[in-house]
PDB file of C-alpha atoms in Angstrom:
ATOM      1  CA  MET T   1     227.947  15.096 161.742  1.00 97.00           C
ATOM      2  CA  ILE T   2     228.392  18.689 162.937  1.00 98.00           C
ATOM      3  CA  VAL T   3     228.241  21.685 160.582  1.00 97.00           C
ATOM      4  CA  GLU T   4     229.213  24.784 162.568  1.00 96.00           C
ATOM      5  CA  ASP T   5     231.510  27.653 161.547  1.00 95.00           C
ATOM      6  CA  SER T   6     232.424  28.778 165.079  1.00 94.00           C
ATOM      7  CA  GLU T   7     235.533  26.797 165.971  1.00 95.00           C
ATOM      8  CA  ALA T   8     234.927  27.092 169.717  1.00 93.00           C
ATOM      9  CA  ILE T   9     231.354  25.798 169.469  1.00 94.00           C
ATOM     10  CA  ARG T  10     232.278  23.139 166.906  1.00 95.00           C
ATOM     11  CA  LEU T  11     235.075  21.740 169.076  1.00 95.00           C
ATOM     12  CA  SER T  12     232.999  21.775 172.264  1.00 93.00           C
ATOM     13  CA  VAL T  13     230.041  20.020 170.609  1.00 94.00           C
ATOM     14  CA  GLU T  14     232.354  17.539 168.921  1.00 94.00           C
ATOM     15  CA  SER T  15     234.013  16.741 172.242  1.00 90.00           C
ATOM     16  CA  ALA T  16     230.703  16.404 174.107  1.00 89.00           C
ATOM     17  CA  LEU T  17     229.233  14.035 171.523  1.00 90.00           C
ATOM     18  CA  ALA T  18     232.434  11.997 171.271  1.00 87.00           C
ATOM     19  CA  GLU T  19     232.540  11.638 175.056  1.00 81.00           C
ATOM     20  CA  ALA T  20     228.907  10.508 174.947  1.00 81.00           C
ATOM     21  CA  GLY T  21     230.008   7.631 172.711  1.00 78.00           C
ATOM     22  CA  TYR T  22     229.230   8.922 169.223  1.00 88.00           C
ATOM     23  CA  THR T  23     231.496   8.814 166.184  1.00 89.00           C
ATOM     24  CA  VAL T  24     231.681  12.433 165.043  1.00 95.00           C
ATOM     25  CA  LEU T  25     232.617  14.243 161.849  1.00 96.00           C
ATOM     26  CA  ALA T  26     232.810  18.050 162.136  1.00 97.00           C
ATOM     27  CA  ARG T  27     232.836  20.593 159.302  1.00 96.00           C
ATOM     28  CA  PRO T  28     233.057  24.440 159.348  1.00 96.00           C
ATOM     29  CA  ASP T  29     230.611  24.791 156.438  1.00 96.00           C
ATOM     30  CA  GLY T  30     228.444  22.786 154.056  1.00 95.00           C
ATOM     31  CA  THR T  31     230.845  22.734 151.097  1.00 93.00           C
ATOM     32  CA  ASP T  32     231.044  18.923 150.951  1.00 92.00           C
ATOM     33  CA  LEU T  33     227.782  18.141 152.725  1.00 94.00           C
ATOM     34  CA  GLU T  34     226.231  15.994 150.001  1.00 94.00           C
ATOM     35  CA  GLN T  35     229.410  13.961 149.619  1.00 93.00           C
ATOM     36  CA  GLN T  36     229.717  13.398 153.369  1.00 92.00           C
ATOM     37  CA  LEU T  37     226.093  12.312 153.623  1.00 93.00           C
ATOM     38  CA  ALA T  38     226.916   9.605 151.105  1.00 91.00           C
ATOM     39  CA  THR T  39     230.325   8.553 152.483  1.00 92.00           C
ATOM     40  CA  PHE T  40     230.190   9.204 156.245  1.00 93.00           C
ATOM     41  CA  ARG T  41     226.469   8.322 156.337  1.00 92.00           C
ATOM     42  CA  PRO T  42     225.646  10.066 159.632  1.00 94.00           C
ATOM     43  CA  ASP T  43     222.622   9.140 161.732  1.00 93.00           C
ATOM     44  CA  LEU T  44     222.160  12.796 162.636  1.00 96.00           C
ATOM     45  CA  VAL T  45     223.381  16.245 161.600  1.00 97.00           C
ATOM     46  CA  VAL T  46     223.832  19.110 164.074  1.00 97.00           C
ATOM     47  CA  LEU T  47     223.358  22.018 161.687  1.00 95.00           C
ATOM     48  CA  ASP T  48     224.135  25.684 162.330  1.00 93.00           C
ATOM     49  CA  VAL T  49     221.997  28.232 160.474  1.00 90.00           C
ATOM     50  CA  MET T  50     224.413  31.152 160.077  1.00 89.00           C
ATOM     51  CA  LEU T  51     227.107  29.597 157.891  1.00 93.00           C
ATOM     52  CA  PRO T  52     229.469  30.976 155.234  1.00 94.00           C
ATOM     53  CA  GLY T  53     228.319  30.096 151.728  1.00 93.00           C
ATOM     54  CA  ARG T  54     225.085  28.145 151.859  1.00 94.00           C
ATOM     55  CA  ASP T  55     223.183  28.825 155.071  1.00 92.00           C
ATOM     56  CA  GLY T  56     221.672  26.150 157.264  1.00 90.00           C
ATOM     57  CA  PHE T  57     218.158  26.437 155.838  1.00 91.00           C
ATOM     58  CA  THR T  58     219.529  25.868 152.317  1.00 93.00           C
ATOM     59  CA  LEU T  59     221.573  22.910 153.551  1.00 95.00           C
ATOM     60  CA  LEU T  60     218.527  21.500 155.330  1.00 93.00           C
ATOM     61  CA  GLU T  61     216.643  21.498 152.021  1.00 93.00           C
ATOM     62  CA  SER T  62     219.539  19.622 150.418  1.00 94.00           C
ATOM     63  CA  ILE T  63     219.678  17.100 153.259  1.00 94.00           C
ATOM     64  CA  ARG T  64     215.979  16.367 152.975  1.00 91.00           C
ATOM     65  CA  ARG T  65     216.269  15.794 149.221  1.00 90.00           C
ATOM     66  CA  GLN T  66     218.936  13.187 149.860  1.00 89.00           C
ATOM     67  CA  SER T  67     218.352  11.630 153.259  1.00 89.00           C
ATOM     68  CA  ALA T  68     216.000  10.934 156.171  1.00 89.00           C
ATOM     69  CA  VAL T  69     218.872  11.540 158.615  1.00 92.00           C
ATOM     70  CA  GLY T  70     218.002  13.241 161.889  1.00 94.00           C
ATOM     71  CA  VAL T  71     218.660  16.990 161.989  1.00 95.00           C
ATOM     72  CA  VAL T  72     219.074  19.255 165.026  1.00 95.00           C
ATOM     73  CA  VAL T  73     219.246  22.907 163.972  1.00 92.00           C
ATOM     74  CA  LEU T  74     221.648  24.955 166.075  1.00 87.00           C
ATOM     75  CA  THR T  75     221.393  28.729 165.869  1.00 82.00           C
ATOM     76  CA  ALA T  76     221.451  32.078 167.620  1.00 79.00           C
ATOM     77  CA  ARG T  77     218.154  32.980 165.976  1.00 67.00           C
ATOM     78  CA  ASP T  78     215.292  32.571 168.431  1.00 66.00           C
ATOM     79  CA  ALA T  79     212.473  34.259 166.532  1.00 63.00           C
ATOM     80  CA  VAL T  80     209.338  32.161 166.148  1.00 65.00           C
ATOM     81  CA  ASP T  81     209.456  32.502 162.350  1.00 69.00           C
ATOM     82  CA  ASP T  82     212.986  31.058 162.270  1.00 69.00           C
ATOM     83  CA  ARG T  83     212.020  28.152 164.511  1.00 67.00           C
ATOM     84  CA  LEU T  84     209.003  27.398 162.359  1.00 70.00           C
ATOM     85  CA  ARG T  85     211.089  27.639 159.207  1.00 69.00           C
ATOM     86  CA  GLY T  86     213.588  25.136 160.574  1.00 67.00           C
ATOM     87  CA  LEU T  87     211.003  22.675 161.834  1.00 73.00           C
ATOM     88  CA  GLY T  88     208.823  23.163 158.766  1.00 73.00           C
ATOM     89  CA  GLY T  89     211.839  22.498 156.565  1.00 80.00           C
ATOM     90  CA  GLY T  90     212.302  19.069 158.090  1.00 87.00           C
ATOM     91  CA  ALA T  91     214.446  19.615 161.193  1.00 89.00           C
ATOM     92  CA  ASP T  92     213.729  17.223 164.056  1.00 91.00           C
ATOM     93  CA  ASP T  93     214.654  19.695 166.789  1.00 91.00           C
ATOM     94  CA  TYR T  94     215.781  23.286 167.204  1.00 88.00           C
ATOM     95  CA  VAL T  95     218.333  24.420 169.811  1.00 90.00           C
ATOM     96  CA  VAL T  96     218.992  28.123 170.414  1.00 87.00           C
ATOM     97  CA  LYS T  97     222.434  29.489 171.356  1.00 86.00           C
ATOM     98  CA  PRO T  98     223.714  29.840 173.992  1.00 85.00           C
ATOM     99  CA  PHE T  99     222.980  26.317 175.153  1.00 88.00           C
ATOM    100  CA  VAL T 100     224.118  23.774 177.717  1.00 88.00           C
ATOM    101  CA  LEU T 101     226.140  20.945 176.177  1.00 90.00           C
ATOM    102  CA  ALA T 102     224.414  18.297 178.282  1.00 86.00           C
ATOM    103  CA  GLU T 103     221.036  19.460 176.980  1.00 87.00           C
ATOM    104  CA  LEU T 104     222.226  19.368 173.365  1.00 92.00           C
ATOM    105  CA  VAL T 105     223.524  15.821 173.818  1.00 89.00           C
ATOM    106  CA  ALA T 106     220.175  14.853 175.365  1.00 86.00           C
ATOM    107  CA  ARG T 107     218.311  16.415 172.424  1.00 89.00           C
ATOM    108  CA  VAL T 108     220.518  14.522 169.970  1.00 92.00           C
ATOM    109  CA  GLU T 109     219.903  11.268 171.794  1.00 86.00           C
ATOM    110  CA  ALA T 110     216.151  11.906 171.930  1.00 86.00           C
ATOM    111  CA  VAL T 111     215.986  12.449 168.159  1.00 91.00           C
ATOM    112  CA  LEU T 112     218.072   9.341 167.490  1.00 89.00           C
ATOM    113  CA  ARG T 113     215.874   7.250 169.729  1.00 82.00           C
ATOM    114  CA  ARG T 114     212.727   8.501 167.994  1.00 84.00           C
ATOM    115  CA  LEU T 115     214.349   7.411 164.750  1.00 85.00           C
ATOM    116  CA  GLY T 116     215.195   4.015 166.223  1.00 78.00           C
ATOM    117  CA  ARG T 117     218.956   4.700 166.252  1.00 77.00           C
ATOM    118  CA  GLY T 118     219.522   5.837 169.807  1.00 67.00           C
ATOM    119  CA  GLN T 119     221.852   4.465 172.432  1.00 65.00           C
ATOM    120  CA  PRO T 120     220.413   2.078 175.025  1.00 67.00           C
ATOM    121  CA  VAL T 121     219.825   3.115 178.587  1.00 81.00           C
ATOM    122  CA  ILE T 122     222.915   3.709 180.710  1.00 87.00           C
ATOM    123  CA  GLU T 123     223.712   1.219 183.472  1.00 90.00           C
ATOM    124  CA  VAL T 124     226.213   1.648 186.284  1.00 93.00           C
ATOM    125  CA  GLY T 125     225.972  -1.291 188.652  1.00 92.00           C
ATOM    126  CA  ASP T 126     222.354  -1.469 189.803  1.00 94.00           C
ATOM    127  CA  LEU T 127     221.708   2.088 188.570  1.00 95.00           C
ATOM    128  CA  VAL T 128     219.670   2.292 185.354  1.00 94.00           C
ATOM    129  CA  ILE T 129     219.233   5.641 183.588  1.00 92.00           C
ATOM    130  CA  ASP T 130     216.851   6.341 180.709  1.00 87.00           C
ATOM    131  CA  ALA T 131     217.943   9.870 179.809  1.00 78.00           C
ATOM    132  CA  GLU T 132     215.264  10.448 177.182  1.00 72.00           C
ATOM    133  CA  ALA T 133     212.394   9.392 179.433  1.00 78.00           C
ATOM    134  CA  GLY T 134     213.974  11.107 182.438  1.00 84.00           C
ATOM    135  CA  VAL T 135     213.617   7.923 184.480  1.00 91.00           C
ATOM    136  CA  VAL T 136     216.201   6.587 186.942  1.00 95.00           C
ATOM    137  CA  HIS T 137     216.047   3.335 188.926  1.00 95.00           C
ATOM    138  CA  ARG T 138     218.399   2.011 191.578  1.00 95.00           C
ATOM    139  CA  GLY T 139     217.970  -1.665 192.408  1.00 92.00           C
ATOM    140  CA  GLY T 140     214.624  -1.536 190.636  1.00 92.00           C
ATOM    141  CA  VAL T 141     213.393   1.344 192.802  1.00 94.00           C
ATOM    142  CA  PRO T 142     212.560   4.702 191.117  1.00 95.00           C
ATOM    143  CA  VAL T 143     214.831   7.610 192.076  1.00 96.00           C
ATOM    144  CA  GLU T 144     213.161  11.020 191.837  1.00 95.00           C
ATOM    145  CA  LEU T 145     215.584  13.652 190.515  1.00 95.00           C
ATOM    146  CA  THR T 146     215.281  17.282 189.521  1.00 94.00           C
ATOM    147  CA  ALA T 147     216.059  18.223 185.910  1.00 90.00           C
ATOM    148  CA  THR T 148     219.491  19.542 186.929  1.00 92.00           C
ATOM    149  CA  GLU T 149     220.293  16.433 188.964  1.00 94.00           C
ATOM    150  CA  LEU T 150     219.323  14.266 186.001  1.00 93.00           C
ATOM    151  CA  ARG T 151     221.598  16.221 183.630  1.00 90.00           C
ATOM    152  CA  LEU T 152     224.422  15.938 186.162  1.00 93.00           C
ATOM    153  CA  LEU T 153     223.902  12.199 186.608  1.00 94.00           C
ATOM    154  CA  VAL T 154     223.704  11.490 182.870  1.00 89.00           C
ATOM    155  CA  PHE T 155     226.872  13.513 182.216  1.00 89.00           C
ATOM    156  CA  LEU T 156     228.774  11.572 184.887  1.00 92.00           C
ATOM    157  CA  ALA T 157     227.280   8.215 183.855  1.00 91.00           C
ATOM    158  CA  ARG T 158     228.429   8.667 180.263  1.00 85.00           C
ATOM    159  CA  ARG T 159     231.922   9.106 181.704  1.00 87.00           C
ATOM    160  CA  ARG T 160     231.698   6.308 184.240  1.00 88.00           C
ATOM    161  CA  ASP T 161     234.990   5.428 185.934  1.00 90.00           C
ATOM    162  CA  ARG T 162     236.482   8.759 184.765  1.00 90.00           C
ATOM    163  CA  VAL T 163     237.088  11.699 187.089  1.00 92.00           C
ATOM    164  CA  VAL T 164     235.258  14.859 185.972  1.00 90.00           C
ATOM    165  CA  GLY T 165     236.336  18.243 187.318  1.00 90.00           C
ATOM    166  CA  LYS T 166     234.031  20.949 188.649  1.00 89.00           C
ATOM    167  CA  VAL T 167     234.817  23.333 185.781  1.00 86.00           C
ATOM    168  CA  ALA T 168     233.837  20.693 183.211  1.00 85.00           C
ATOM    169  CA  LEU T 169     230.597  20.030 185.086  1.00 88.00           C
ATOM    170  CA  LEU T 170     229.754  23.727 185.281  1.00 87.00           C
ATOM    171  CA  ALA T 171     230.261  24.142 181.526  1.00 81.00           C
ATOM    172  CA  ALA T 172     228.401  21.004 180.483  1.00 82.00           C
ATOM    173  CA  VAL T 173     225.510  20.928 182.957  1.00 86.00           C
ATOM    174  CA  TRP T 174     224.943  24.617 183.684  1.00 85.00           C
ATOM    175  CA  GLY T 175     226.606  26.331 180.728  1.00 77.00           C
ATOM    176  CA  TYR T 176     228.707  28.504 183.051  1.00 70.00           C
ATOM    177  CA  ASP T 177     232.124  29.883 182.190  1.00 62.00           C
ATOM    178  CA  ASP T 178     232.735  31.358 185.645  1.00 64.00           C
ATOM    179  CA  TYR T 179     233.919  29.162 188.471  1.00 65.00           C
ATOM    180  CA  ALA T 180     231.192  28.411 191.006  1.00 75.00           C
ATOM    181  CA  ALA T 181     232.385  25.408 192.971  1.00 76.00           C
ATOM    182  CA  ASN T 182     229.660  25.651 195.597  1.00 88.00           C
ATOM    183  CA  LEU T 183     226.939  25.224 192.973  1.00 90.00           C
ATOM    184  CA  VAL T 184     228.435  21.903 191.878  1.00 92.00           C
ATOM    185  CA  GLU T 185     229.023  20.741 195.445  1.00 93.00           C
ATOM    186  CA  VAL T 186     225.426  21.404 196.491  1.00 94.00           C
ATOM    187  CA  HIS T 187     223.935  19.479 193.574  1.00 95.00           C
ATOM    188  CA  VAL T 188     226.422  16.612 193.836  1.00 96.00           C
ATOM    189  CA  SER T 189     225.604  16.288 197.528  1.00 96.00           C
ATOM    190  CA  ALA T 190     221.861  16.191 196.829  1.00 96.00           C
ATOM    191  CA  LEU T 191     222.295  13.671 194.007  1.00 97.00           C
ATOM    192  CA  ARG T 192     224.565  11.463 196.098  1.00 96.00           C
ATOM    193  CA  ARG T 193     222.070  11.482 198.989  1.00 96.00           C
ATOM    194  CA  LYS T 194     219.218  10.359 196.732  1.00 97.00           C
ATOM    195  CA  LEU T 195     221.291   7.605 195.134  1.00 96.00           C
ATOM    196  CA  GLU T 196     222.470   6.301 198.501  1.00 96.00           C
ATOM    197  CA  GLU T 197     218.905   5.952 199.764  1.00 95.00           C
ATOM    198  CA  HIS T 198     218.739   2.788 197.630  1.00 92.00           C
ATOM    199  CA  GLY T 199     222.239   1.316 197.777  1.00 93.00           C
ATOM    200  CA  PRO T 200     225.952   1.795 198.474  1.00 94.00           C
ATOM    201  CA  ARG T 201     227.915   4.803 197.244  1.00 94.00           C
ATOM    202  CA  LEU T 202     228.318   5.186 193.483  1.00 96.00           C
ATOM    203  CA  LEU T 203     229.169   8.895 193.253  1.00 96.00           C
ATOM    204  CA  HIS T 204     232.617   9.480 194.722  1.00 96.00           C
ATOM    205  CA  THR T 205     234.670  12.605 195.408  1.00 95.00           C
ATOM    206  CA  VAL T 206     238.299  12.530 194.267  1.00 94.00           C
ATOM    207  CA  ARG T 207     240.010  15.136 196.394  1.00 92.00           C
ATOM    208  CA  GLY T 208     241.478  17.992 194.383  1.00 90.00           C
ATOM    209  CA  ARG T 209     240.238  16.593 191.060  1.00 92.00           C
ATOM    210  CA  GLY T 210     236.459  16.274 190.976  1.00 93.00           C
ATOM    211  CA  TYR T 211     233.901  13.454 190.942  1.00 95.00           C
ATOM    212  CA  VAL T 212     233.548   9.993 189.483  1.00 95.00           C
ATOM    213  CA  LEU T 213     230.553   7.687 189.073  1.00 96.00           C
ATOM    214  CA  ARG T 214     231.828   4.187 189.728  1.00 94.00           C
ATOM    215  CA  ASP T 215     230.382   0.818 190.718  1.00 90.00           C
ATOM    216  CA  GLY T 216     232.860   0.092 193.484  1.00 78.00           C
ATOM    217  CA  PRO T 217     235.106   1.815 196.013  1.00 69.00           C
ATOM    218  CA  GLY T 218     236.049   5.465 195.364  1.00 58.00           C
TER     219      GLY T 218
END
């Protein structure tokens, strides 16, 4: 469940989590929060702090009176006191705006896994990815990736067999709005080289469209 009053942020987070395989309910405020906790029964709430009506800290108190659901606080406030207030109030994690969507999805998954509700590791052919642990194996052999390469791989793996454009990758992995095709190309090339050290090509280029992670011919 997402509670975020900014439509742009709400829609982007909703889309990112849905594409990662989660069933998502999004709300612009906490008006019906208690009812939705009972009916939708989310495993986790992504909760903005600066909301119309009841703010996120007030809603967090209400959530904790009713449920042990996971909570990731999402806010533009980065002061230490605010972070401590959120974590001290029962939040499981605290993400400061602006943020990279891929990182938020990883934080959500990490909280869910700590609560015993997370998704299993991702497998594409002989490639096995444990996003939370940051561990990747190809044919049983460890593949050493940088943090950026791991975010890129996880984003593509969650969309296996689907072509992802460079603009979408820039927004999700780097948080960029401006077009910087060379940045994507350099990291894709490095990631592809490391993956191909242990097996046939999985990361394919689709000319004019983007990239696809696929167990089979491009």
